[in-house]
PDB file of C-alpha atoms in Angstrom:
ATOM      1  CA  ASP A   1      22.154   6.738   5.894  1.00  0.00           C
ATOM      2  CA  SER A   2      24.756   3.994   5.662  1.00  0.00           C
ATOM      3  CA  GLY A   3      22.224   1.281   6.404  1.00  0.00           C
ATOM      4  CA  VAL A   4      20.095  -0.755   4.031  1.00  0.00           C
ATOM      5  CA  THR A   5      17.881   1.435   1.886  1.00  0.00           C
ATOM      6  CA  GLN A   6      14.764   0.446  -0.006  1.00  0.00           C
ATOM      7  CA  THR A   7      12.740   2.316  -2.578  1.00  0.00           C
ATOM      8  CA  PRO A   8       9.967   3.116  -2.925  1.00  0.00           C
ATOM      9  CA  LYS A   9       8.497   3.259   0.585  1.00  0.00           C
ATOM     10  CA  HIS A  10       4.981   2.732  -0.671  1.00  0.00           C
ATOM     11  CA  LEU A  11       3.622   1.386  -3.929  1.00  0.00           C
ATOM     12  CA  ILE A  12       0.004   1.130  -4.989  1.00  0.00           C
ATOM     13  CA  THR A  13      -0.836  -0.676  -8.177  1.00  0.00           C
ATOM     14  CA  ALA A  14      -3.515  -2.766  -9.847  1.00  0.00           C
ATOM     15  CA  THR A  15      -3.891  -6.486 -10.394  1.00  0.00           C
ATOM     16  CA  GLY A  16      -2.042  -7.781 -13.411  1.00  0.00           C
ATOM     17  CA  GLN A  17       0.623  -5.100 -13.257  1.00  0.00           C
ATOM     18  CA  ARG A  18       4.361  -5.453 -12.771  1.00  0.00           C
ATOM     19  CA  VAL A  19       6.504  -3.596 -10.235  1.00  0.00           C
ATOM     20  CA  THR A  20      10.172  -3.404  -9.304  1.00  0.00           C
ATOM     21  CA  LEU A  21      11.393  -2.959  -5.760  1.00  0.00           C
ATOM     22  CA  ARG A  22      14.914  -1.736  -5.188  1.00  0.00           C
ATOM     23  CA  CYS A  23      17.363  -2.406  -2.369  1.00  0.00           C
ATOM     24  CA  SER A  24      20.803  -0.978  -1.661  1.00  0.00           C
ATOM     25  CA  PRO A  25      22.777  -2.975   0.891  1.00  0.00           C
ATOM     26  CA  ARG A  26      25.002  -1.547   3.612  1.00  0.00           C
ATOM     27  CA  SER A  27      28.363  -0.423   2.373  1.00  0.00           C
ATOM     28  CA  GLY A  28      30.643  -3.445   2.082  1.00  0.00           C
ATOM     29  CA  ASP A  29      27.893  -6.065   2.406  1.00  0.00           C
ATOM     30  CA  LEU A  30      27.920  -8.666  -0.340  1.00  0.00           C
ATOM     31  CA  SER A  31      24.772 -10.618   0.535  1.00  0.00           C
ATOM     32  CA  VAL A  32      21.238  -9.408  -0.048  1.00  0.00           C
ATOM     33  CA  TYR A  33      18.113 -11.161   1.157  1.00  0.00           C
ATOM     34  CA  TRP A  34      14.464 -10.536   0.285  1.00  0.00           C
ATOM     35  CA  TYR A  35      11.547 -11.264   2.609  1.00  0.00           C
ATOM     36  CA  GLN A  36       7.793 -10.901   2.272  1.00  0.00           C
ATOM     37  CA  GLN A  37       5.658 -10.035   5.292  1.00  0.00           C
ATOM     38  CA  SER A  38       1.952 -10.469   4.844  1.00  0.00           C
ATOM     39  CA  LEU A  39      -0.728 -10.339   7.518  1.00  0.00           C
ATOM     40  CA  ASP A  40      -1.519 -14.019   7.479  1.00  0.00           C
ATOM     41  CA  GLN A  41       1.901 -15.500   6.732  1.00  0.00           C
ATOM     42  CA  GLY A  42       4.347 -13.457   8.770  1.00  0.00           C
ATOM     43  CA  LEU A  43       7.889 -12.875   7.486  1.00  0.00           C
ATOM     44  CA  GLN A  44       8.826 -15.301   4.718  1.00  0.00           C
ATOM     45  CA  PHE A  45      12.237 -15.683   3.123  1.00  0.00           C
ATOM     46  CA  LEU A  46      12.121 -15.286  -0.640  1.00  0.00           C
ATOM     47  CA  ILE A  47      15.652 -15.308  -2.025  1.00  0.00           C
ATOM     48  CA  GLN A  48      19.319 -14.531  -1.292  1.00  0.00           C
ATOM     49  CA  TYR A  49      22.041 -13.188  -3.549  1.00  0.00           C
ATOM     50  CA  TYR A  50      25.740 -13.124  -2.788  1.00  0.00           C
ATOM     51  CA  ASN A  51      28.053 -10.989  -4.885  1.00  0.00           C
ATOM     52  CA  GLY A  52      25.748 -11.117  -7.864  1.00  0.00           C
ATOM     53  CA  GLU A  53      24.858 -14.787  -7.738  1.00  0.00           C
ATOM     54  CA  GLU A  54      21.752 -16.483  -6.408  1.00  0.00           C
ATOM     55  CA  ARG A  55      22.643 -18.413  -3.231  1.00  0.00           C
ATOM     56  CA  ALA A  56      19.429 -19.569  -1.614  1.00  0.00           C
ATOM     57  CA  LYS A  57      15.803 -19.712  -2.591  1.00  0.00           C
ATOM     58  CA  GLY A  58      12.717 -19.847  -0.428  1.00  0.00           C
ATOM     59  CA  ASN A  59       9.071 -20.069  -1.389  1.00  0.00           C
ATOM     60  CA  ILE A  60       9.356 -17.486  -4.119  1.00  0.00           C
ATOM     61  CA  LEU A  61       6.607 -17.541  -6.725  1.00  0.00           C
ATOM     62  CA  GLU A  62       7.522 -17.984 -10.384  1.00  0.00           C
ATOM     63  CA  ARG A  63       5.919 -14.594 -11.042  1.00  0.00           C
ATOM     64  CA  PHE A  64       8.636 -13.066  -8.841  1.00  0.00           C
ATOM     65  CA  SER A  65      12.260 -12.706  -9.811  1.00  0.00           C
ATOM     66  CA  ALA A  66      15.276 -10.919  -8.434  1.00  0.00           C
ATOM     67  CA  GLN A  67      18.785  -9.996  -9.368  1.00  0.00           C
ATOM     68  CA  GLN A  68      21.843  -8.399  -7.836  1.00  0.00           C
ATOM     69  CA  PHE A  69      23.833  -5.990  -9.950  1.00  0.00           C
ATOM     70  CA  PRO A  70      27.614  -5.417 -10.089  1.00  0.00           C
ATOM     71  CA  ASP A  71      27.271  -2.449  -7.733  1.00  0.00           C
ATOM     72  CA  LEU A  72      25.568  -4.917  -5.331  1.00  0.00           C
ATOM     73  CA  HIS A  73      22.158  -3.287  -5.299  1.00  0.00           C
ATOM     74  CA  SER A  74      19.297  -5.674  -5.846  1.00  0.00           C
ATOM     75  CA  GLU A  75      15.904  -5.536  -7.470  1.00  0.00           C
ATOM     76  CA  LEU A  76      12.857  -7.684  -6.821  1.00  0.00           C
ATOM     77  CA  ASN A  77      10.490  -7.878  -9.763  1.00  0.00           C
ATOM     78  CA  LEU A  78       6.873  -8.838  -9.148  1.00  0.00           C
ATOM     79  CA  SER A  79       4.693  -9.492 -12.179  1.00  0.00           C
ATOM     80  CA  SER A  80       1.063 -10.412 -12.910  1.00  0.00           C
ATOM     81  CA  LEU A  81       0.257  -9.004  -9.517  1.00  0.00           C
ATOM     82  CA  GLU A  82      -2.592 -10.456  -7.494  1.00  0.00           C
ATOM     83  CA  LEU A  83      -4.455  -9.063  -4.504  1.00  0.00           C
ATOM     84  CA  GLY A  84      -2.645 -11.551  -2.298  1.00  0.00           C
ATOM     85  CA  ASP A  85       0.722 -10.048  -3.187  1.00  0.00           C
ATOM     86  CA  SER A  86      -0.102  -7.033  -1.046  1.00  0.00           C
ATOM     87  CA  ALA A  87       2.502  -7.105   1.703  1.00  0.00           C
ATOM     88  CA  LEU A  88       5.575  -5.501   3.181  1.00  0.00           C
ATOM     89  CA  TYR A  89       8.706  -6.483   1.300  1.00  0.00           C
ATOM     90  CA  PHE A  90      11.926  -6.311   3.284  1.00  0.00           C
ATOM     91  CA  CYS A  91      15.461  -6.421   2.080  1.00  0.00           C
ATOM     92  CA  ALA A  92      18.337  -7.335   4.361  1.00  0.00           C
ATOM     93  CA  SER A  93      22.077  -7.440   3.833  1.00  0.00           C
ATOM     94  CA  SER A  94      25.058  -9.064   5.485  1.00  0.00           C
ATOM     95  CA  PRO A  95      28.814  -8.939   4.960  1.00  0.00           C
ATOM     96  CA  GLY A  96      29.131 -12.484   3.700  1.00  0.00           C
ATOM     97  CA  GLN A  97      27.058 -15.599   3.410  1.00  0.00           C
ATOM     98  CA  ASP A  98      27.950 -17.300   6.670  1.00  0.00           C
ATOM     99  CA  LEU A  99      25.347 -18.163   9.232  1.00  0.00           C
ATOM    100  CA  TYR A 100      27.121 -15.987  11.752  1.00  0.00           C
ATOM    101  CA  ASN A 101      26.784 -12.866   9.664  1.00  0.00           C
ATOM    102  CA  GLU A 102      24.014 -10.767  11.154  1.00  0.00           C
ATOM    103  CA  GLN A 103      21.366  -9.714   8.671  1.00  0.00           C
ATOM    104  CA  PHE A 104      20.641  -5.971   8.687  1.00  0.00           C
ATOM    105  CA  PHE A 105      17.164  -5.068   7.563  1.00  0.00           C
ATOM    106  CA  GLY A 106      15.881  -2.167   5.515  1.00  0.00           C
ATOM    107  CA  PRO A 107      12.729  -0.202   6.306  1.00  0.00           C
ATOM    108  CA  GLY A 108      10.630  -2.165   3.823  1.00  0.00           C
ATOM    109  CA  THR A 109       8.451  -1.350   0.832  1.00  0.00           C
ATOM    110  CA  ARG A 110       4.706  -1.540   1.379  1.00  0.00           C
ATOM    111  CA  LEU A 111       2.995  -2.878  -1.731  1.00  0.00           C
ATOM    112  CA  THR A 112      -0.756  -2.536  -2.116  1.00  0.00           C
ATOM    113  CA  VAL A 113      -2.433  -4.289  -5.020  1.00  0.00           C
ATOM    114  CA  LEU A 114      -5.956  -3.071  -5.738  1.00  0.00           C
TER     115      LEU A 114
ATOM    116  CA  ALA B   1       8.000 -29.154   7.945  1.00  0.00           C
ATOM    117  CA  GLN B   2      10.276 -26.511   9.390  1.00  0.00           C
ATOM    118  CA  ARG B   3       8.259 -24.056  11.394  1.00  0.00           C
ATOM    119  CA  VAL B   4       8.525 -21.488  14.163  1.00  0.00           C
ATOM    120  CA  THR B   5       5.568 -20.924  16.428  1.00  0.00           C
ATOM    121  CA  GLN B   6       5.051 -17.948  18.693  1.00  0.00           C
ATOM    122  CA  PRO B   7       1.752 -18.695  20.397  1.00  0.00           C
ATOM    123  CA  GLU B   8       1.120 -15.255  21.854  1.00  0.00           C
ATOM    124  CA  LYS B   9       0.264 -12.336  19.574  1.00  0.00           C
ATOM    125  CA  LEU B  10       0.325  -9.938  22.506  1.00  0.00           C
ATOM    126  CA  LEU B  11       1.961 -10.075  25.902  1.00  0.00           C
ATOM    127  CA  SER B  12       1.205  -7.281  28.328  1.00  0.00           C
ATOM    128  CA  VAL B  13       3.157  -6.958  31.587  1.00  0.00           C
ATOM    129  CA  PHE B  14       3.835  -4.262  34.148  1.00  0.00           C
ATOM    130  CA  LYS B  15       7.197  -2.587  34.514  1.00  0.00           C
ATOM    131  CA  GLY B  16       9.443  -4.633  36.775  1.00  0.00           C
ATOM    132  CA  ALA B  17       7.595  -7.894  36.136  1.00  0.00           C
ATOM    133  CA  PRO B  18       9.332 -10.913  34.593  1.00  0.00           C
ATOM    134  CA  VAL B  19       8.874 -11.504  30.896  1.00  0.00           C
ATOM    135  CA  GLU B  20       8.870 -14.742  28.931  1.00  0.00           C
ATOM    136  CA  LEU B  21       8.187 -14.701  25.207  1.00  0.00           C
ATOM    137  CA  LYS B  22       7.527 -18.188  23.957  1.00  0.00           C
ATOM    138  CA  CYS B  23       9.032 -19.720  20.847  1.00  0.00           C
ATOM    139  CA  ASN B  24       8.737 -23.310  19.692  1.00  0.00           C
ATOM    140  CA  TYR B  25      10.327 -24.692  16.577  1.00  0.00           C
ATOM    141  CA  SER B  26       9.925 -27.696  14.355  1.00  0.00           C
ATOM    142  CA  TYR B  27      13.173 -28.966  12.858  1.00  0.00           C
ATOM    143  CA  SER B  28      14.773 -32.377  12.963  1.00  0.00           C
ATOM    144  CA  GLY B  29      18.409 -31.253  12.838  1.00  0.00           C
ATOM    145  CA  SER B  30      20.512 -28.988  15.042  1.00  0.00           C
ATOM    146  CA  PRO B  31      18.830 -25.604  14.883  1.00  0.00           C
ATOM    147  CA  GLU B  32      20.369 -22.181  14.812  1.00  0.00           C
ATOM    148  CA  LEU B  33      17.946 -19.833  16.511  1.00  0.00           C
ATOM    149  CA  PHE B  34      17.634 -16.090  16.775  1.00  0.00           C
ATOM    150  CA  TRP B  35      15.484 -13.421  18.334  1.00  0.00           C
ATOM    151  CA  TYR B  36      14.847 -10.276  16.310  1.00  0.00           C
ATOM    152  CA  VAL B  37      13.164  -7.149  17.658  1.00  0.00           C
ATOM    153  CA  GLN B  38      11.375  -4.243  16.013  1.00  0.00           C
ATOM    154  CA  TYR B  39      10.873  -1.135  18.138  1.00  0.00           C
ATOM    155  CA  SER B  40       8.261   1.409  17.126  1.00  0.00           C
ATOM    156  CA  ARG B  41       9.272   3.196  13.907  1.00  0.00           C
ATOM    157  CA  GLN B  42      12.551   1.331  13.756  1.00  0.00           C
ATOM    158  CA  ARG B  43      13.874  -1.463  11.610  1.00  0.00           C
ATOM    159  CA  LEU B  44      13.899  -5.110  12.424  1.00  0.00           C
ATOM    160  CA  GLN B  45      17.194  -5.866  14.168  1.00  0.00           C
ATOM    161  CA  LEU B  46      18.930  -8.823  15.706  1.00  0.00           C
ATOM    162  CA  LEU B  47      18.530  -9.053  19.476  1.00  0.00           C
ATOM    163  CA  LEU B  48      20.417 -12.229  20.207  1.00  0.00           C
ATOM    164  CA  ARG B  49      21.416 -15.523  18.695  1.00  0.00           C
ATOM    165  CA  HIS B  50      21.582 -18.940  20.260  1.00  0.00           C
ATOM    166  CA  ILE B  51      25.137 -19.649  19.199  1.00  0.00           C
ATOM    167  CA  SER B  52      26.516 -16.607  21.010  1.00  0.00           C
ATOM    168  CA  ARG B  53      25.033 -17.557  24.403  1.00  0.00           C
ATOM    169  CA  GLU B  54      24.775 -13.848  25.075  1.00  0.00           C
ATOM    170  CA  SER B  55      22.605 -11.585  27.169  1.00  0.00           C
ATOM    171  CA  ILE B  56      21.481  -8.428  25.416  1.00  0.00           C
ATOM    172  CA  LYS B  57      19.592  -5.639  27.190  1.00  0.00           C
ATOM    173  CA  GLY B  58      18.982  -8.103  30.016  1.00  0.00           C
ATOM    174  CA  PHE B  59      17.346 -10.672  27.725  1.00  0.00           C
ATOM    175  CA  THR B  60      18.472 -14.276  27.548  1.00  0.00           C
ATOM    176  CA  ALA B  61      17.214 -17.271  25.619  1.00  0.00           C
ATOM    177  CA  ASP B  62      17.990 -20.903  26.249  1.00  0.00           C
ATOM    178  CA  LEU B  63      17.654 -23.622  23.690  1.00  0.00           C
ATOM    179  CA  ASN B  64      15.741 -26.621  25.014  1.00  0.00           C
ATOM    180  CA  LYS B  65      16.073 -29.371  22.432  1.00  0.00           C
ATOM    181  CA  GLY B  66      13.801 -31.727  24.355  1.00  0.00           C
ATOM    182  CA  GLU B  67      10.949 -29.248  24.277  1.00  0.00           C
ATOM    183  CA  THR B  68      12.061 -27.716  20.951  1.00  0.00           C
ATOM    184  CA  SER B  69      11.813 -24.280  22.506  1.00  0.00           C
ATOM    185  CA  PHE B  70      13.842 -21.081  22.545  1.00  0.00           C
ATOM    186  CA  HIS B  71      11.937 -18.843  24.917  1.00  0.00           C
ATOM    187  CA  LEU B  72      13.123 -15.264  25.466  1.00  0.00           C
ATOM    188  CA  LYS B  73      13.307 -14.146  29.083  1.00  0.00           C
ATOM    189  CA  LYS B  74      14.009 -11.041  31.091  1.00  0.00           C
ATOM    190  CA  PRO B  75      13.695 -10.884  34.873  1.00  0.00           C
ATOM    191  CA  PHE B  76      12.508  -7.276  35.117  1.00  0.00           C
ATOM    192  CA  ALA B  77      10.724  -5.654  32.179  1.00  0.00           C
ATOM    193  CA  GLN B  78      11.340  -2.018  31.288  1.00  0.00           C
ATOM    194  CA  GLU B  79       9.001   0.278  29.357  1.00  0.00           C
ATOM    195  CA  GLU B  80      11.611   0.594  26.622  1.00  0.00           C
ATOM    196  CA  ASP B  81      11.338  -3.156  26.020  1.00  0.00           C
ATOM    197  CA  SER B  82       7.941  -2.606  24.402  1.00  0.00           C
ATOM    198  CA  ALA B  83       8.332  -3.848  20.828  1.00  0.00           C
ATOM    199  CA  MET B  84       7.521  -6.620  18.409  1.00  0.00           C
ATOM    200  CA  TYR B  85       9.667  -9.700  18.965  1.00  0.00           C
ATOM    201  CA  TYR B  86      10.271 -12.361  16.329  1.00  0.00           C
ATOM    202  CA  CYS B  87      11.836 -15.750  16.849  1.00  0.00           C
ATOM    203  CA  ALA B  88      13.687 -17.121  13.815  1.00  0.00           C
ATOM    204  CA  LEU B  89      15.192 -20.439  12.796  1.00  0.00           C
ATOM    205  CA  ASP B  90      17.982 -21.088  10.307  1.00  0.00           C
ATOM    206  CA  PRO B  91      17.673 -24.743   9.335  1.00  0.00           C
ATOM    207  CA  GLY B  92      20.943 -26.337   8.379  1.00  0.00           C
ATOM    208  CA  ALA B  93      22.890 -23.059   8.383  1.00  0.00           C
ATOM    209  CA  THR B  94      21.335 -22.055   5.075  1.00  0.00           C
ATOM    210  CA  ASN B  95      20.715 -18.348   5.785  1.00  0.00           C
ATOM    211  CA  LYS B  96      17.054 -18.969   4.922  1.00  0.00           C
ATOM    212  CA  LEU B  97      15.604 -17.550   8.099  1.00  0.00           C
ATOM    213  CA  ILE B  98      12.195 -18.906   9.060  1.00  0.00           C
ATOM    214  CA  PHE B  99      10.369 -16.401  11.232  1.00  0.00           C
ATOM    215  CA  GLY B 100       7.539 -16.818  13.672  1.00  0.00           C
ATOM    216  CA  THR B 101       4.558 -14.506  13.429  1.00  0.00           C
ATOM    217  CA  GLY B 102       5.833 -12.336  16.250  1.00  0.00           C
ATOM    218  CA  THR B 103       4.728 -11.326  19.726  1.00  0.00           C
ATOM    219  CA  LEU B 104       3.974  -7.749  20.635  1.00  0.00           C
ATOM    220  CA  LEU B 105       5.341  -7.014  24.096  1.00  0.00           C
ATOM    221  CA  ALA B 106       3.651  -4.121  25.855  1.00  0.00           C
ATOM    222  CA  VAL B 107       5.221  -3.034  29.125  1.00  0.00           C
ATOM    223  CA  GLN B 108       2.842  -0.932  31.164  1.00  0.00           C
ATOM    224  CA  PRO B 109       4.146   1.731  33.588  1.00  0.00           C
TER     225      PRO B 109
END
């Protein structure tokens, strides 16, 4: 699959724990975006990285952090998890950082916090 | 505040009927607007974008700045159009897409 990949598909954990979600962008894409989709909030932009550097930030909680590595894969770290963090987390990638670059989405990671 | 509103959670139409999926936005500048679609068991994907003035799979969307709307239209719905549709706004060309909550389109045979 040459598209955006995300692991794991599902994650179940307990409150207070820490998890790491992983995203591999499409081959050649330099930008990675993270979104959170919860039942009551819809899809919300969290953060964007371009070629290893943070480019844009949305309403990302301080308990959440992300990074993009030299091989361009990205990780989203969620710590001190709360019940309300249960959601689908999507990663998207695009070739560059222009507006006109279409964002290609991954299949998502479903996080359940018990 | 920048916001995208899709007032209908579900829109059910019969095959061959016209479709209009509503999208209203709140943004004081010049908006860049998009429609994304998610078919069953598939990924979220771009359907069309305002700046391209394109028609994809028979769908069009016109930006109405006076009404702050970007409704998605298709004259004759097909069963394969059944999917979840999301309207999205990029305020100030920032790449920070703001999505609406989505409308599920169900096209009945």
